[in-house]
Structures are given as structure tokens and as C-alpha cells.
Coordinates of C-alpha atoms in Angstrom, one line a residue:
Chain A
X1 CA 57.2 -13.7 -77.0
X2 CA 55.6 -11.6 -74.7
X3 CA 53.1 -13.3 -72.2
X4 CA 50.7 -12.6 -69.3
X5 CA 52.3 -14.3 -65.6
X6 CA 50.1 -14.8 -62.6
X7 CA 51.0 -15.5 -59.5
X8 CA 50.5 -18.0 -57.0
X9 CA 49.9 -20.7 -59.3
X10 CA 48.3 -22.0 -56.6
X11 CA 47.3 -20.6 -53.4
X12 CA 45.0 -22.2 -50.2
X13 CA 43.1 -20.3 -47.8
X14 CA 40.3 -20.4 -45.0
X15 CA 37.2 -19.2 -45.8
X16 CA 36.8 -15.5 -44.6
X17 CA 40.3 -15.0 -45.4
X18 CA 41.5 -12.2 -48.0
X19 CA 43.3 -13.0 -51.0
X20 CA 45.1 -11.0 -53.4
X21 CA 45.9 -12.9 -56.9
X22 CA 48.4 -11.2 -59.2
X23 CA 48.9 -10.7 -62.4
X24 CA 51.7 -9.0 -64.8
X25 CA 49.5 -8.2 -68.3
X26 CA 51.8 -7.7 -71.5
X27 CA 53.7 -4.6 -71.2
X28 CA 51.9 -2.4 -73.8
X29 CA 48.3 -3.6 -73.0
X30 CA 45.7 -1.4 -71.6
X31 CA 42.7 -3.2 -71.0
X32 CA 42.7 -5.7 -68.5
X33 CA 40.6 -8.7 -67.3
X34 CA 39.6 -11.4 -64.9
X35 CA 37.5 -14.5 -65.8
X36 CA 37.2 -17.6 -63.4
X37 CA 36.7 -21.2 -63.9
X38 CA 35.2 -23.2 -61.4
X39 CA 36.4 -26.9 -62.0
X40 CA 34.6 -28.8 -64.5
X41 CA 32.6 -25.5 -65.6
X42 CA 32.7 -22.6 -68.3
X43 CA 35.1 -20.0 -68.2
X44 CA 33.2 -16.8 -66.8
X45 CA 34.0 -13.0 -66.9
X46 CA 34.3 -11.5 -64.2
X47 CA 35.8 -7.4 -64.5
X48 CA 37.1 -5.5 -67.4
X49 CA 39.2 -2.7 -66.7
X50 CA 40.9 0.2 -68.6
X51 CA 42.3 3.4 -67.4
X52 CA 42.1 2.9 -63.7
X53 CA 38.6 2.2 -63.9
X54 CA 36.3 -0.9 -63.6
X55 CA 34.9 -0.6 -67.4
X56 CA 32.0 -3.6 -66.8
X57 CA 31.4 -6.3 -64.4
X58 CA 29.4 -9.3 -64.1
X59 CA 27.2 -10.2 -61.4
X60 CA 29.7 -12.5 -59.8
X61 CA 31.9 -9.8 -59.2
X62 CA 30.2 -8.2 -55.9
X63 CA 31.8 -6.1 -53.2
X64 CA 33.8 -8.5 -51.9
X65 CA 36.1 -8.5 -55.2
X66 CA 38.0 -5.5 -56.3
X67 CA 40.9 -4.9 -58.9
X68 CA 43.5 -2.4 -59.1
X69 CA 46.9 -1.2 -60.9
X70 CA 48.5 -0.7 -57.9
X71 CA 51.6 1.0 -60.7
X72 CA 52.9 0.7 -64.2
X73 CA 53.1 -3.4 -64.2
X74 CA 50.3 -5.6 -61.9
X75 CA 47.0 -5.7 -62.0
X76 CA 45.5 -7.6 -59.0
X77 CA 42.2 -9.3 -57.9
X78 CA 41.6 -9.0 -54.2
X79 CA 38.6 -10.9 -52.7
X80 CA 38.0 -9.2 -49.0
X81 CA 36.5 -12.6 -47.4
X82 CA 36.7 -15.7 -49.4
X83 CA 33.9 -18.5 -49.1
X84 CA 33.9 -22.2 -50.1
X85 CA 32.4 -21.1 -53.8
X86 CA 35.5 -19.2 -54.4
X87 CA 37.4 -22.1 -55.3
X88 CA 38.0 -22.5 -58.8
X89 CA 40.9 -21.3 -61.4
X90 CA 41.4 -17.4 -61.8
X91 CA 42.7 -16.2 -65.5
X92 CA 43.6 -12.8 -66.0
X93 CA 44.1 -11.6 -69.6
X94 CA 44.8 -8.3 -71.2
X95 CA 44.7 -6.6 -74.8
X96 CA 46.2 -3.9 -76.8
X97 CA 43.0 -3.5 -78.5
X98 CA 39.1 -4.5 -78.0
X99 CA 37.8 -4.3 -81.1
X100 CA 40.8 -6.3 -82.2
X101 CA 39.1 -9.1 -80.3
X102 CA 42.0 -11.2 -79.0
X103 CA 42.4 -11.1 -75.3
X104 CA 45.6 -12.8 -74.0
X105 CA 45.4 -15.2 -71.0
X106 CA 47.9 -16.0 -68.4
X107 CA 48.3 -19.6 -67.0
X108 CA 45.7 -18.9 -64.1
X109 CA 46.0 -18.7 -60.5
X110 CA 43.7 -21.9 -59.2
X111 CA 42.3 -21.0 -55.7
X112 CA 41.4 -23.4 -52.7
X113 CA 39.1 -21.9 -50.1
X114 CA 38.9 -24.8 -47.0
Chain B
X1 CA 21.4 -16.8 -73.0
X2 CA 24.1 -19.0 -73.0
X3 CA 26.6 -17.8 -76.0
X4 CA 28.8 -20.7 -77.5
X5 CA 27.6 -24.0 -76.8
X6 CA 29.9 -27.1 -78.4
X7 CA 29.3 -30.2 -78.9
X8 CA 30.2 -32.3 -78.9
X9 CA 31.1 -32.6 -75.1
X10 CA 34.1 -35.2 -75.6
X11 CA 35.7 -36.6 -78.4
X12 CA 38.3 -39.4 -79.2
X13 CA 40.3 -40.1 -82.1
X14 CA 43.1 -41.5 -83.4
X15 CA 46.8 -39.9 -84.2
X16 CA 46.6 -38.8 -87.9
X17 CA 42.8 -38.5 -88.1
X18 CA 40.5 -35.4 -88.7
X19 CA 38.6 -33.3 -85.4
X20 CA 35.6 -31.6 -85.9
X21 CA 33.9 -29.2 -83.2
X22 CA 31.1 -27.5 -83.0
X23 CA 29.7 -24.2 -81.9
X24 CA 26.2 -22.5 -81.4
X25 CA 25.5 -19.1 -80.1
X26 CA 22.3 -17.3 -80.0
X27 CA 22.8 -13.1 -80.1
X28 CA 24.5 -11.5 -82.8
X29 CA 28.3 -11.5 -83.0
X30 CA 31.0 -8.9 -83.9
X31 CA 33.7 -11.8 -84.2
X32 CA 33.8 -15.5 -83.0
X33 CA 37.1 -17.3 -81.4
X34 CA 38.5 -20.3 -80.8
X35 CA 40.6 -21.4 -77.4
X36 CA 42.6 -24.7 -76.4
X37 CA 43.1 -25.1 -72.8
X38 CA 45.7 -27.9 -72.0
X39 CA 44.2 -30.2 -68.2
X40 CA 44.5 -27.2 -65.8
X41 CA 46.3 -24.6 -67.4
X42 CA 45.8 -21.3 -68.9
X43 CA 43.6 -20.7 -71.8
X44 CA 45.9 -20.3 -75.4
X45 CA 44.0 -18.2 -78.4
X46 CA 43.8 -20.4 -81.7
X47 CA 42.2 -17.9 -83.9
X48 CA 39.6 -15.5 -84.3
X49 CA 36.8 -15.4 -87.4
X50 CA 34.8 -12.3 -88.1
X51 CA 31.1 -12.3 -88.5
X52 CA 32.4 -11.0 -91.9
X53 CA 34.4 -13.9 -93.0
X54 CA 33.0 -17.7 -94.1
X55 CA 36.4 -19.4 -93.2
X56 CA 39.7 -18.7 -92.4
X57 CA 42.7 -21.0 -91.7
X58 CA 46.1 -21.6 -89.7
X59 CA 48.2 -24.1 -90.0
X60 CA 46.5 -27.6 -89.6
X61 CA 43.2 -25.4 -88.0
X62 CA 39.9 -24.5 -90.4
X63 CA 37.0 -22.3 -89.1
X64 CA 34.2 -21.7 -90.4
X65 CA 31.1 -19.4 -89.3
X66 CA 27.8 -19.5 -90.8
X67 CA 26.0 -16.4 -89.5
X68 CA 22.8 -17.5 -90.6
X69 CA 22.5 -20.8 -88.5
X70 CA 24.8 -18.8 -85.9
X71 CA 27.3 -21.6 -85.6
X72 CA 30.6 -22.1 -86.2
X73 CA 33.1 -25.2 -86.2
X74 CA 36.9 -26.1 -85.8
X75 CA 38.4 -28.4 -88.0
X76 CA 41.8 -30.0 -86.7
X77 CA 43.7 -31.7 -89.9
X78 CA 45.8 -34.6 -88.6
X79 CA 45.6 -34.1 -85.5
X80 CA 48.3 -35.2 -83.2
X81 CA 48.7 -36.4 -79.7
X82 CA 49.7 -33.3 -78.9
X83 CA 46.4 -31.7 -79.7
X84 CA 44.7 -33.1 -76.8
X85 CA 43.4 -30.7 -75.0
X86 CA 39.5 -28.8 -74.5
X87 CA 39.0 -26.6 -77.2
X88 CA 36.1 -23.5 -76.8
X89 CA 34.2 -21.2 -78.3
X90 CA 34.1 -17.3 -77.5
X91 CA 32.8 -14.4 -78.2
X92 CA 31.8 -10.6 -77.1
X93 CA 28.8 -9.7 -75.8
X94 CA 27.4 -6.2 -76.0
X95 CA 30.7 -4.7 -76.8
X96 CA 34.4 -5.9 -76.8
X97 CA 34.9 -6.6 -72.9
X98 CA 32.7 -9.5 -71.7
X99 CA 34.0 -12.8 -74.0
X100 CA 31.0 -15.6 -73.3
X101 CA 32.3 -19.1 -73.6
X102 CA 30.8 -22.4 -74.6
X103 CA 31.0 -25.3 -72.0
X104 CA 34.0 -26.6 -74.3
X105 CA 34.5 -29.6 -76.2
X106 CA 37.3 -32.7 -74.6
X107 CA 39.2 -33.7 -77.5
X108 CA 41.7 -36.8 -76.8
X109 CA 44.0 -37.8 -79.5
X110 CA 45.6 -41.6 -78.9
X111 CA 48.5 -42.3 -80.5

């Protein structure tokens, strides 16, 4: 069964450092996300994205994230200058279809700023 | 507004018995849905109820949605170790991008 991978599944960094977290969405998806979980907290969205474009984005995602396709396959989060509050677990998903409603996760990326 | 809120917050049964969580949410909805996340891993979709539909089932799982109280819960029928695991709410707000999820409900099954 087709899945969403994300790698690291773990990666540590210093705080101003920039980190790039990857994902792979399912092959014939279109519409990609990010949503974070900081430990022992909700699941938040963070960036929607379809067609090369940033489609909506919550107030946590500020310039120091961006996304892109850099070609067919990944989709990647890059945060320019991490800080301490960065730290939590980073889910990408992806869909075939919106209004369909189901967005498919990967197994998350969990991030540790020092 | 916070969208989804289960409760409750933790819950502990025993192999073989029945699991019941809840789910609030306060703006309208298009479609609600149901995740299990498994201690730190990625989030797996259960199933998904439209704001059209009373109840719908799969396998041992049982949704129902009452639009008119906005809430929703998941039924687990003999539930198994196995099924422990946090379980949360979701849905869309203002369009199909953005899903808002509930704090979650810890649900440990002893065997």
C-alpha cells in the first residue's frame, strides 16, 4: 500500500541552525502538507500547498519556514534558523483530493533544537 | 476557537471491553475524522463521517455525529491491547486545507 516516508526520523540541531526535513508524499497526490506536534500538545497545521504554491498558512509558519517541490517526488520543509521552540514532531501528509477529506500522514520527522 | 476537543483526556480498560471517546467542536463542519496515533509515531486515518451522515462503521469502529450538539464519538467494540494508542478528532476549517485537531484522547487497553 502506498504510504507517505519522511526523513530523518530524527534529527538534532543548534539553535540558529537550518534544517531541511523531507518528505516523499504518495505518488499521485497533489496537495501537500505540514502539521507539527510539539510534545504532549495538539497536532497543528502549519502549510498547505498545491501546484508550486503555498495555498494557506498558519501563523506559525513565518519567514523562517518555507516548503518547496524541489522535482516530481519531495516535498520539503526548510526552517532558515531554528530556535529552542522548534522542537517538537514534524508530519507531512498529502491527498489526492480535498474535498475528499482524508489527508495521509507520514511517520513524522521529530526535531531537537539544543 | 478550538475545533475538536475530546474527552475524555485518558482512558483505561480492560482487553475485550467497549471504548467510548468523545468529540466537541464549535464552527460548522463539512466532514469530521477520526485519527490513532501509536507513542511517537505518525498519525493513521480511522475514518471520516460527513456532516451528512448519523453513523457509519468499520470493522470493530462506530462514529457517530450529531450536528446539532456539534459532537461526535468513537466507539471501539472489543477492544484489544493492540488498540492502545491516542485517538483524535479532526476536521477542516474554512475549506479543505487546514484539519484542526482536538487535544486527543489516551486510550490504554490492559490485557
Amino acid at each position: 500500500e502506498p504510504e507517505v516516508t519522511q526523513t530523518p526520523s530524527h534529527q538534532v540541531t543548534q539553535m540558529g541552525q537550518e534544517v531541511i526535513l523531507r518528505c516523499v508524499p504518495i505518488s499521485n497526490h497533489l496537495y501537500f502538507y505540514w502539521y507539527r506536534q510539539i510534545l504532549g500538545q495538539k497536532v497543528e497545521f502549519l502549510v498547505s500547498f498545491y501546484n508550486n504554491e503555498i495555498s494557506e498558512k498558519s501563523e506559525i509558519f513565518d519567514d523562517q519556514f518555507s516548503v518547496e517541490r524541489p522535482d516530481g517526488s519531495n516535498f520539503t520543509l526548510k526552517i532558515r534558523s531554528t530556535k529552542l521552540e522548534d522542537s517538537a514532531m514534524y508530519f507531512c501528509a498529502s491527498s489526492s483530493s480535498p474535498a475528499s477529506g482524508e489527508q495521509f500522514f507520514g511517520p513524522g520527522t521529530r526535531l531537537t533544537v539544543l | 476557537s478550538q475545533q475538536g476537543e475530546e474527552d475524555p483526556q485518558a482512558l483505561s480498560i480492560q482487553e475485550g471491553e467497549n471504548a467510548t471517546m468523545n468529540c466537541s467542536y464549535k464552527t460548522s463542519i463539512n466532514n469530521l475524522q477520526w485519527y490513532r496515533q501509536n507513542s511517537g509515531r505518525g498519525l493513521v486515518h480511522l475514518i471520516l463521517i460527513r456532516s451528512n451522515e448519523r453513523e457509519k462503521h468499520s470493522g470493530r469502529l462506530r462514529v457517530t455525529l450529531d450536528t446539532s450538539k456539534k459532537s461526535s464519538s468513537l466507539l471501539i467494540t472489543a477492544s484489544r491491547a493492540a488498540d492502545t494508542a491516542s485517538y483524535f478528532c479532526a476536521s477542516f476549517s474554512g475549506g479543505y486545507n487546514k484539519l484542526i485537531f482536538g487535544a486527543g484522547t489516551r486510550l490504554a487497553v490492559h490485557p
